[in-house]
PDB file of C-alpha atoms and ligand atoms in Angstrom:
ATOM      1  CA  UNK T 219      16.775   8.302  11.728  1.00  0.00           C
ATOM      2  CA  UNK T 220      14.851  10.138  14.467  1.00  0.00           C
ATOM      3  CA  UNK T 221      13.986   8.119  17.585  1.00  0.00           C
ATOM      4  CA  UNK T 222      10.942   5.850  17.635  1.00  0.00           C
ATOM      5  CA  UNK T 223       7.790   7.893  18.237  1.00  0.00           C
ATOM      6  CA  UNK T 224       5.525   4.971  19.195  1.00  0.00           C
ATOM      7  CA  UNK T 225       2.930   4.862  16.406  1.00  0.00           C
ATOM      8  CA  UNK T 226      -0.736   5.290  17.330  1.00  0.00           C
ATOM      9  CA  UNK T 227      -2.345   1.839  17.207  1.00  0.00           C
ATOM     10  CA  UNK T 228      -6.109   1.404  16.935  1.00  0.00           C
ATOM     11  CA  UNK T 229      -7.259  -2.158  17.677  1.00  0.00           C
ATOM     12  CA  UNK T 230     -10.740  -2.972  16.377  1.00  0.00           C
ATOM     13  CA  UNK T 231     -12.806  -6.138  16.810  1.00  0.00           C
ATOM     14  CA  UNK T 232     -12.694  -7.505  13.294  1.00  0.00           C
ATOM     15  CA  UNK T 233     -11.888  -6.992   9.621  1.00  0.00           C
ATOM     16  CA  UNK T 234     -15.194  -5.225   8.919  1.00  0.00           C
ATOM     17  CA  UNK T 235     -14.558  -2.646  11.633  1.00  0.00           C
ATOM     18  CA  UNK T 236     -10.972  -2.149  10.428  1.00  0.00           C
ATOM     19  CA  UNK T 237     -12.224  -1.644   6.866  1.00  0.00           C
ATOM     20  CA  UNK T 238     -14.758   0.943   7.962  1.00  0.00           C
ATOM     21  CA  UNK T 239     -12.144   2.840   9.949  1.00  0.00           C
ATOM     22  CA  UNK T 240      -9.511   2.796   7.190  1.00  0.00           C
ATOM     23  CA  UNK T 241     -12.095   3.882   4.635  1.00  0.00           C
ATOM     24  CA  UNK T 242     -13.193   6.770   6.871  1.00  0.00           C
ATOM     25  CA  UNK T 243      -9.576   7.933   7.095  1.00  0.00           C
ATOM     26  CA  UNK T 244      -9.158   7.766   3.287  1.00  0.00           C
ATOM     27  CA  UNK T 245     -12.329   9.636   2.321  1.00  0.00           C
ATOM     28  CA  UNK T 246     -11.179  13.182   3.248  1.00  0.00           C
ATOM     29  CA  UNK T 247      -7.896  13.110   1.328  1.00  0.00           C
ATOM     30  CA  UNK T 248      -9.601  11.519  -1.678  1.00  0.00           C
ATOM     31  CA  UNK T 249     -12.374  14.131  -1.727  1.00  0.00           C
ATOM     32  CA  UNK T 250     -10.338  17.247  -0.950  1.00  0.00           C
ATOM     33  CA  UNK T 251      -8.684  18.721  -4.049  1.00  0.00           C
ATOM     34  CA  UNK T 252      -6.432  20.838  -1.808  1.00  0.00           C
ATOM     35  CA  UNK T 253      -4.708  17.729  -0.417  1.00  0.00           C
ATOM     36  CA  UNK T 254      -1.827  15.938  -2.177  1.00  0.00           C
ATOM     37  CA  UNK T 255      -2.461  12.670  -4.023  1.00  0.00           C
ATOM     38  CA  UNK T 256      -3.170   9.598  -1.897  1.00  0.00           C
ATOM     39  CA  UNK T 257      -0.869   6.555  -1.909  1.00  0.00           C
ATOM     40  CA  UNK T 258      -2.742   3.294  -2.423  1.00  0.00           C
ATOM     41  CA  UNK T 259      -1.865  -0.366  -1.836  1.00  0.00           C
ATOM     42  CA  UNK T 260      -3.062  -3.788  -3.001  1.00  0.00           C
ATOM     43  CA  UNK T 261      -3.396  -7.219  -1.352  1.00  0.00           C
ATOM     44  CA  UNK T 262      -6.135  -9.169   0.371  1.00  0.00           C
ATOM     45  CA  UNK T 263      -6.109  -6.800   3.355  1.00  0.00           C
ATOM     46  CA  UNK T 264      -7.268  -3.943   1.148  1.00  0.00           C
ATOM     47  CA  UNK T 265     -10.250  -5.772  -0.394  1.00  0.00           C
ATOM     48  CA  UNK T 266     -12.654  -5.043   2.524  1.00  0.00           C
ATOM     49  CA  UNK T 267     -11.092  -1.571   2.874  1.00  0.00           C
ATOM     50  CA  UNK T 268     -11.864  -0.735  -0.749  1.00  0.00           C
ATOM     51  CA  UNK T 269     -15.368  -2.205  -0.417  1.00  0.00           C
ATOM     52  CA  UNK T 270     -16.051   0.128   2.518  1.00  0.00           C
ATOM     53  CA  UNK T 271     -14.338   2.998   0.709  1.00  0.00           C
ATOM     54  CA  UNK T 272     -16.572   2.657  -2.356  1.00  0.00           C
ATOM     55  CA  UNK T 273     -19.672   2.753  -0.152  1.00  0.00           C
ATOM     56  CA  UNK T 274     -18.378   5.729   1.788  1.00  0.00           C
ATOM     57  CA  UNK T 275     -17.400   7.711  -1.290  1.00  0.00           C
ATOM     58  CA  UNK T 276     -20.737   7.076  -3.001  1.00  0.00           C
ATOM     59  CA  UNK T 277     -22.469   8.469   0.103  1.00  0.00           C
ATOM     60  CA  UNK T 278     -20.183  11.524   0.228  1.00  0.00           C
ATOM     61  CA  UNK T 279     -21.482  14.548  -1.661  1.00  0.00           C
ATOM     62  CA  UNK T 280     -17.912  15.806  -2.235  1.00  0.00           C
ATOM     63  CA  UNK T 281     -16.744  12.790  -4.228  1.00  0.00           C
ATOM     64  CA  UNK T 282     -15.775  13.654  -7.806  1.00  0.00           C
ATOM     65  CA  UNK T 283     -14.390  10.762  -9.898  1.00  0.00           C
ATOM     66  CA  UNK T 284     -12.767  13.262 -12.241  1.00  0.00           C
ATOM     67  CA  UNK T 285     -10.832  14.788  -9.351  1.00  0.00           C
ATOM     68  CA  UNK T 286      -9.230  11.469  -8.354  1.00  0.00           C
ATOM     69  CA  UNK T 287      -5.486  11.591  -7.693  1.00  0.00           C
ATOM     70  CA  UNK T 288      -3.645   8.525  -6.461  1.00  0.00           C
ATOM     71  CA  UNK T 289      -0.388   6.636  -6.915  1.00  0.00           C
ATOM     72  CA  UNK T 290      -0.073   2.931  -6.123  1.00  0.00           C
ATOM     73  CA  UNK T 291       2.887   1.436  -4.369  1.00  0.00           C
ATOM     74  CA  UNK T 292       3.912  -1.231  -6.787  1.00  0.00           C
ATOM     75  CA  UNK T 293       3.358  -3.476  -9.832  1.00  0.00           C
ATOM     76  CA  UNK T 294       4.749  -6.766 -11.084  1.00  0.00           C
ATOM     77  CA  UNK T 295       7.328  -6.590 -13.876  1.00  0.00           C
ATOM     78  CA  UNK T 296       6.128  -8.347 -16.990  1.00  0.00           C
ATOM     79  CA  UNK T 297       2.375  -7.928 -16.539  1.00  0.00           C
ATOM     80  CA  UNK T 298       0.260  -5.429 -18.470  1.00  0.00           C
ATOM     81  CA  UNK T 299      -2.448  -3.522 -16.647  1.00  0.00           C
ATOM     82  CA  UNK T 300      -4.930  -5.615 -18.644  1.00  0.00           C
ATOM     83  CA  UNK T 301      -3.569  -8.869 -17.197  1.00  0.00           C
ATOM     84  CA  UNK T 302      -6.098  -9.904 -14.527  1.00  0.00           C
ATOM     85  CA  UNK T 303      -3.247 -10.846 -12.177  1.00  0.00           C
ATOM     86  CA  UNK T 304      -1.684  -7.376 -12.266  1.00  0.00           C
ATOM     87  CA  UNK T 305      -2.146  -4.790  -9.539  1.00  0.00           C
ATOM     88  CA  UNK T 306      -3.474  -2.484 -12.258  1.00  0.00           C
ATOM     89  CA  UNK T 307      -6.328  -4.920 -12.866  1.00  0.00           C
ATOM     90  CA  UNK T 308      -6.835  -5.302  -9.102  1.00  0.00           C
ATOM     91  CA  UNK T 309      -7.273  -1.547  -8.748  1.00  0.00           C
ATOM     92  CA  UNK T 310      -9.679  -1.359 -11.674  1.00  0.00           C
ATOM     93  CA  UNK T 311     -11.709  -4.204 -10.155  1.00  0.00           C
ATOM     94  CA  UNK T 312     -11.857  -2.833  -6.604  1.00  0.00           C
ATOM     95  CA  UNK T 313     -11.977   0.941  -7.239  1.00  0.00           C
ATOM     96  CA  UNK T 314     -11.824   1.985 -10.896  1.00  0.00           C
ATOM     97  CA  UNK T 315     -14.975   0.292 -12.173  1.00  0.00           C
ATOM     98  CA  UNK T 316     -17.111   0.486  -8.991  1.00  0.00           C
ATOM     99  CA  UNK T 317     -16.445   4.222  -8.691  1.00  0.00           C
ATOM    100  CA  UNK T 318     -16.498   5.041 -12.428  1.00  0.00           C
ATOM    101  CA  UNK T 319     -13.019   6.566 -12.352  1.00  0.00           C
ATOM    102  CA  UNK T 320     -11.522   7.922 -15.576  1.00  0.00           C
ATOM    103  CA  UNK T 321      -9.241   5.335 -17.209  1.00  0.00           C
ATOM    104  CA  UNK T 322      -5.896   6.973 -16.268  1.00  0.00           C
ATOM    105  CA  UNK T 323      -6.955   8.130 -12.796  1.00  0.00           C
ATOM    106  CA  UNK T 324      -5.367   5.265 -10.876  1.00  0.00           C
ATOM    107  CA  UNK T 325      -1.650   5.643 -11.403  1.00  0.00           C
ATOM    108  CA  UNK T 326       0.660   2.632 -11.063  1.00  0.00           C
ATOM    109  CA  UNK T 327       4.083   1.749 -12.439  1.00  0.00           C
ATOM    110  CA  UNK T 328       3.867   0.237 -15.925  1.00  0.00           C
ATOM    111  CA  UNK T 329       4.859  -3.397 -15.356  1.00  0.00           C
ATOM    112  CA  UNK T 330       5.046  -3.997 -19.096  1.00  0.00           C
ATOM    113  CA  UNK T 331       7.516  -1.166 -19.807  1.00  0.00           C
ATOM    114  CA  UNK T 332      10.351  -2.242 -22.140  1.00  0.00           C
ATOM    115  CA  UNK T 333      12.880  -0.789 -19.674  1.00  0.00           C
ATOM    116  CA  UNK T 334      11.661  -1.473 -16.118  1.00  0.00           C
ATOM    117  CA  UNK T 335      14.506   0.468 -14.487  1.00  0.00           C
ATOM    118  CA  UNK T 336      13.692   3.556 -16.541  1.00  0.00           C
ATOM    119  CA  UNK T 337      10.003   3.143 -15.703  1.00  0.00           C
ATOM    120  CA  UNK T 338      10.863   2.919 -11.987  1.00  0.00           C
ATOM    121  CA  UNK T 339      12.882   6.136 -12.315  1.00  0.00           C
ATOM    122  CA  UNK T 340      10.024   7.878 -14.157  1.00  0.00           C
ATOM    123  CA  UNK T 341       7.388   6.732 -11.637  1.00  0.00           C
ATOM    124  CA  UNK T 342       9.529   7.629  -8.615  1.00  0.00           C
ATOM    125  CA  UNK T 343      10.108  11.097 -10.072  1.00  0.00           C
ATOM    126  CA  UNK T 344       6.362  11.571 -10.727  1.00  0.00           C
ATOM    127  CA  UNK T 345       5.594  10.662  -7.109  1.00  0.00           C
ATOM    128  CA  UNK T 346       8.351  12.834  -5.664  1.00  0.00           C
ATOM    129  CA  UNK T 347       7.226  15.812  -7.811  1.00  0.00           C
ATOM    130  CA  UNK T 348       3.617  15.630  -6.597  1.00  0.00           C
ATOM    131  CA  UNK T 349       4.346  14.380  -3.060  1.00  0.00           C
ATOM    132  CA  UNK T 350       1.972  12.043  -1.266  1.00  0.00           C
ATOM    133  CA  UNK T 351      -0.550  13.012   1.421  1.00  0.00           C
ATOM    134  CA  UNK T 352      -1.906   9.880   3.118  1.00  0.00           C
ATOM    135  CA  UNK T 353      -0.087   6.675   2.178  1.00  0.00           C
ATOM    136  CA  UNK T 354      -2.043   3.461   2.752  1.00  0.00           C
ATOM    137  CA  UNK T 355       0.112   0.401   3.499  1.00  0.00           C
ATOM    138  CA  UNK T 356      -0.366  -3.307   4.075  1.00  0.00           C
ATOM    139  CA  UNK T 357       2.184  -5.543   5.775  1.00  0.00           C
ATOM    140  CA  UNK T 358       3.954  -8.431   4.050  1.00  0.00           C
ATOM    141  CA  UNK T 359       4.474 -11.643   6.067  1.00  0.00           C
ATOM    142  CA  UNK T 360       8.234 -11.026   5.944  1.00  0.00           C
ATOM    143  CA  UNK T 361       7.888  -7.397   7.008  1.00  0.00           C
ATOM    144  CA  UNK T 362       7.873  -5.853   3.549  1.00  0.00           C
ATOM    145  CA  UNK T 363       5.900  -2.712   2.705  1.00  0.00           C
ATOM    146  CA  UNK T 364       5.119  -2.149  -0.936  1.00  0.00           C
ATOM    147  CA  UNK T 365       7.546  -4.677  -2.374  1.00  0.00           C
ATOM    148  CA  UNK T 366      10.485  -3.479  -0.287  1.00  0.00           C
ATOM    149  CA  UNK T 367      11.866  -6.866   0.630  1.00  0.00           C
ATOM    150  CA  UNK T 368      14.316  -7.327   3.523  1.00  0.00           C
ATOM    151  CA  UNK T 369      16.997  -6.168   3.789  1.00  0.00           C
ATOM    152  CA  UNK T 370      16.026  -2.656   2.736  1.00  0.00           C
ATOM    153  CA  UNK T 371      17.443   0.705   3.738  1.00  0.00           C
ATOM    154  CA  UNK T 372      15.148   3.523   4.858  1.00  0.00           C
ATOM    155  CA  UNK T 373      16.601   5.588   1.989  1.00  0.00           C
ATOM    156  CA  UNK T 374      15.797   3.087  -0.806  1.00  0.00           C
ATOM    157  CA  UNK T 375      14.120   4.907  -3.744  1.00  0.00           C
ATOM    158  CA  UNK T 376      11.578   3.665  -6.277  1.00  0.00           C
ATOM    159  CA  UNK T 377      13.289   0.832  -8.163  1.00  0.00           C
ATOM    160  CA  UNK T 378      13.076  -2.662  -9.644  1.00  0.00           C
ATOM    161  CA  UNK T 379      13.303  -5.347  -6.951  1.00  0.00           C
ATOM    162  CA  UNK T 380      13.640  -9.151  -6.883  1.00  0.00           C
ATOM    163  CA  UNK T 381      10.739 -10.811  -5.082  1.00  0.00           C
ATOM    164  CA  UNK T 382      11.611 -13.288  -2.345  1.00  0.00           C
ATOM    165  CA  UNK T 383      10.381 -16.881  -2.275  1.00  0.00           C
ATOM    166  CA  UNK T 384       8.182 -16.110   0.725  1.00  0.00           C
ATOM    167  CA  UNK T 385       6.510 -13.160  -1.048  1.00  0.00           C
ATOM    168  CA  UNK T 386       5.927 -15.196  -4.174  1.00  0.00           C
ATOM    169  CA  UNK T 387       4.293 -17.939  -2.014  1.00  0.00           C
ATOM    170  CA  UNK T 388       2.235 -15.320  -0.144  1.00  0.00           C
ATOM    171  CA  UNK T 389       0.901 -13.871  -3.398  1.00  0.00           C
ATOM    172  CA  UNK T 390       0.475 -17.142  -5.322  1.00  0.00           C
ATOM    173  CA  UNK T 391      -3.274 -17.080  -4.829  1.00  0.00           C
ATOM    174  CA  UNK T 392      -3.719 -14.655  -7.722  1.00  0.00           C
ATOM    175  CA  UNK T 393      -1.550 -16.922  -9.900  1.00  0.00           C
ATOM    176  CA  UNK T 394      -3.521 -20.160  -9.651  1.00  0.00           C
ATOM    177  CA  UNK T 395      -1.815 -21.063  -6.391  1.00  0.00           C
ATOM    178  CA  UNK T 396       1.540 -21.627  -8.071  1.00  0.00           C
ATOM    179  CA  UNK T 397       4.416 -19.557  -6.575  1.00  0.00           C
ATOM    180  CA  UNK T 398       6.530 -20.308  -9.687  1.00  0.00           C
ATOM    181  CA  UNK T 399       3.970 -18.363 -11.790  1.00  0.00           C
ATOM    182  CA  UNK T 400       4.409 -15.204  -9.687  1.00  0.00           C
ATOM    183  CA  UNK T 401       6.744 -12.752 -11.449  1.00  0.00           C
ATOM    184  CA  UNK T 402      10.289 -12.635 -10.091  1.00  0.00           C
ATOM    185  CA  UNK T 403      10.535  -8.856 -10.209  1.00  0.00           C
ATOM    186  CA  UNK T 404       8.419  -5.829  -9.363  1.00  0.00           C
ATOM    187  CA  UNK T 405       8.643  -2.044  -9.449  1.00  0.00           C
ATOM    188  CA  UNK T 406       8.016  -0.563  -6.028  1.00  0.00           C
ATOM    189  CA  UNK T 407       8.058   2.827  -4.401  1.00  0.00           C
ATOM    190  CA  UNK T 408      10.950   2.762  -1.946  1.00  0.00           C
ATOM    191  CA  UNK T 409      10.992   3.578   1.741  1.00  0.00           C
ATOM    192  CA  UNK T 410      12.293   6.993   0.643  1.00  0.00           C
ATOM    193  CA  UNK T 411       9.012   7.922  -1.106  1.00  0.00           C
ATOM    194  CA  UNK T 412       6.857   6.123   1.498  1.00  0.00           C
ATOM    195  CA  UNK T 413       8.483   7.944   4.443  1.00  0.00           C
ATOM    196  CA  UNK T 414       8.167  11.254   2.565  1.00  0.00           C
ATOM    197  CA  UNK T 415       4.342  10.975   2.617  1.00  0.00           C
ATOM    198  CA  UNK T 416       2.696  13.377   5.044  1.00  0.00           C
ATOM    199  CA  UNK T 417       0.883  10.601   6.875  1.00  0.00           C
ATOM    200  CA  UNK T 418       1.023   6.793   6.923  1.00  0.00           C
ATOM    201  CA  UNK T 419      -1.830   4.366   7.504  1.00  0.00           C
ATOM    202  CA  UNK T 420      -0.776   0.755   8.089  1.00  0.00           C
ATOM    203  CA  UNK T 421      -3.666  -1.713   7.981  1.00  0.00           C
ATOM    204  CA  UNK T 422      -3.067  -5.251   9.327  1.00  0.00           C
ATOM    205  CA  UNK T 423      -5.523  -8.132   9.629  1.00  0.00           C
ATOM    206  CA  UNK T 424      -5.360 -11.645  11.062  1.00  0.00           C
ATOM    207  CA  UNK T 425      -3.428 -13.853  13.445  1.00  0.00           C
ATOM    208  CA  UNK T 426      -0.857 -14.740  10.797  1.00  0.00           C
ATOM    209  CA  UNK T 427       0.463 -11.161  10.904  1.00  0.00           C
ATOM    210  CA  UNK T 428       0.568 -10.846  14.736  1.00  0.00           C
ATOM    211  CA  UNK T 429       4.240 -11.760  15.084  1.00  0.00           C
ATOM    212  CA  UNK T 430       5.503  -9.592  12.242  1.00  0.00           C
ATOM    213  CA  UNK T 431       3.363  -6.641  13.389  1.00  0.00           C
ATOM    214  CA  UNK T 432       4.822  -6.870  16.899  1.00  0.00           C
ATOM    215  CA  UNK T 433       8.363  -6.950  15.495  1.00  0.00           C
ATOM    216  CA  UNK T 434       7.688  -4.082  13.088  1.00  0.00           C
ATOM    217  CA  UNK T 435       6.363  -1.813  15.827  1.00  0.00           C
ATOM    218  CA  UNK T 436       8.317  -2.886  18.887  1.00  0.00           C
ATOM    219  CA  UNK T 437      11.758  -4.014  17.756  1.00  0.00           C
ATOM    220  CA  UNK T 438      14.463  -1.451  16.921  1.00  0.00           C
ATOM    221  CA  UNK T 439      14.095  -0.263  13.321  1.00  0.00           C
ATOM    222  CA  UNK T 440      16.387  -2.194  11.016  1.00  0.00           C
ATOM    223  CA  UNK T 441      16.898  -3.088   7.359  1.00  0.00           C
ATOM    224  CA  UNK T 442      15.983  -6.733   8.073  1.00  0.00           C
ATOM    225  CA  UNK T 443      12.420  -5.607   8.736  1.00  0.00           C
ATOM    226  CA  UNK T 444      11.506  -2.860   6.244  1.00  0.00           C
ATOM    227  CA  UNK T 445       8.178  -2.034   7.938  1.00  0.00           C
ATOM    228  CA  UNK T 446      10.086  -1.148  11.115  1.00  0.00           C
ATOM    229  CA  UNK T 447      11.301   2.041   9.383  1.00  0.00           C
ATOM    230  CA  UNK T 448       7.725   3.336   9.707  1.00  0.00           C
ATOM    231  CA  UNK T 449       8.445   3.922  13.420  1.00  0.00           C
ATOM    232  CA  UNK T 450      10.551   6.926  12.370  1.00  0.00           C
ATOM    233  CA  UNK T 451       7.602   8.709  10.666  1.00  0.00           C
ATOM    234  CA  UNK T 452       6.059  11.504  12.754  1.00  0.00           C
ATOM    235  CA  UNK T 453       2.490  10.717  11.647  1.00  0.00           C
ATOM    236  CA  UNK T 454       1.920   6.988  11.408  1.00  0.00           C
ATOM    237  CA  UNK T 455      -1.292   5.327  12.406  1.00  0.00           C
ATOM    238  CA  UNK T 456      -1.824   1.559  12.635  1.00  0.00           C
ATOM    239  CA  UNK T 457      -5.346   0.157  12.323  1.00  0.00           C
ATOM    240  CA  UNK T 458      -5.586  -3.581  12.985  1.00  0.00           C
ATOM    241  CA  UNK T 459      -7.957  -6.260  14.221  1.00  0.00           C
ATOM    242  CA  UNK T 460      -7.665  -8.009  17.597  1.00  0.00           C
ATOM    243  CA  UNK T 461      -6.000 -11.056  16.048  1.00  0.00           C
ATOM    244  CA  UNK T 462      -3.221  -9.019  14.442  1.00  0.00           C
ATOM    245  CA  UNK T 463      -2.739  -7.073  17.700  1.00  0.00           C
ATOM    246  CA  UNK T 464      -2.542 -10.215  19.851  1.00  0.00           C
ATOM    247  CA  UNK T 465       1.237 -10.025  20.429  1.00  0.00           C
ATOM    248  CA  UNK T 466       1.552  -6.262  21.004  1.00  0.00           C
ATOM    249  CA  UNK T 467       2.637  -5.238  24.529  1.00  0.00           C
TER     250      UNK T 467
HETATM  251  C1  GLP O 688       1.861  -7.581  -1.209  1.00  0.00           C
HETATM  252  C2  GLP O 688       1.932  -6.110  -1.641  1.00  0.00           C
HETATM  253  C3  GLP O 688       1.927  -5.249  -0.442  1.00  0.00           C
HETATM  254  C4  GLP O 688       0.824  -5.766   0.461  1.00  0.00           C
HETATM  255  C5  GLP O 688       1.330  -7.005   1.139  1.00  0.00           C
HETATM  256  C6  GLP O 688       0.279  -7.696   2.021  1.00  0.00           C
HETATM  257  O1  GLP O 688       2.877  -8.327  -1.700  1.00  0.00           O
HETATM  258  N1  GLP O 688       3.033  -5.761  -2.474  1.00  0.00           N
HETATM  259  O2  GLP O 688       1.711  -3.893  -0.821  1.00  0.00           O
HETATM  260  O3  GLP O 688       0.549  -4.834   1.447  1.00  0.00           O
HETATM  261  O4  GLP O 688       1.907  -7.851   0.198  1.00  0.00           O
HETATM  262  O5  GLP O 688      -0.597  -8.472   1.283  1.00  0.00           O
HETATM  263  P1  GLP O 688      -1.888  -9.125   1.893  1.00  0.00           P
HETATM  264  O6  GLP O 688      -2.779  -7.996   2.306  1.00  0.00           O
HETATM  265  O7  GLP O 688      -2.494  -9.917   0.784  1.00  0.00           O
HETATM  266  O8  GLP O 688      -1.487  -9.943   3.058  1.00  0.00           O
END
């Protein structure tokens, strides 16, 4: 990998300011038909971001719901897009319905596919064929991006992955608080597709992520911390609140 290029880090006072900033960075690529599709993410971090994004897009004269082009990072294996716990349902709730997007506009892996490995191959190929412009990313408590659990090589492609106990605990909220109800597998874009995006935007909120954000940005990149591979990208921007930035040098 190329040497660490010290990602640009913007530290803002709170989640609302981070959401406004991230939304502002997303609006251009989502409104400009000349730009490649945008990579989108899920999770609690993105809820205020998508709230601000909906407001910003509604106020932007260029926004055309029929011109929407995006690919999500990941989806649980075994859940249909109609299942309220799926990332497909999350995206419909936070962006699809509020923005009136056409039903197939938000592209995600099909978690209910009969052959998840074949679906991962199909989805990865679709993303690689189009290429991604701006890729939005959250940060897992164990350093995952998408569902690339540690250890994970920087060359890992879109594939079916096993979810770790810590990730299933982190995401149990959407499953009635029960980690055992969280699916054991997911389809995720790999670091290969993520690092191939033209630009990366990592959004991080809260004191609970301060330690892992410091390690991801300031320790040598390594498979044990998948988000650390982002250091190798020539155009990566981190937008975080003061609490998440508390341990950065
Ligand atoms: C989830 C998703 C990631 C997300 C991360 C952080 O498991 N697969 O794409 O960025 O974990 O989630 P949260 O924002 O809820 O902390």
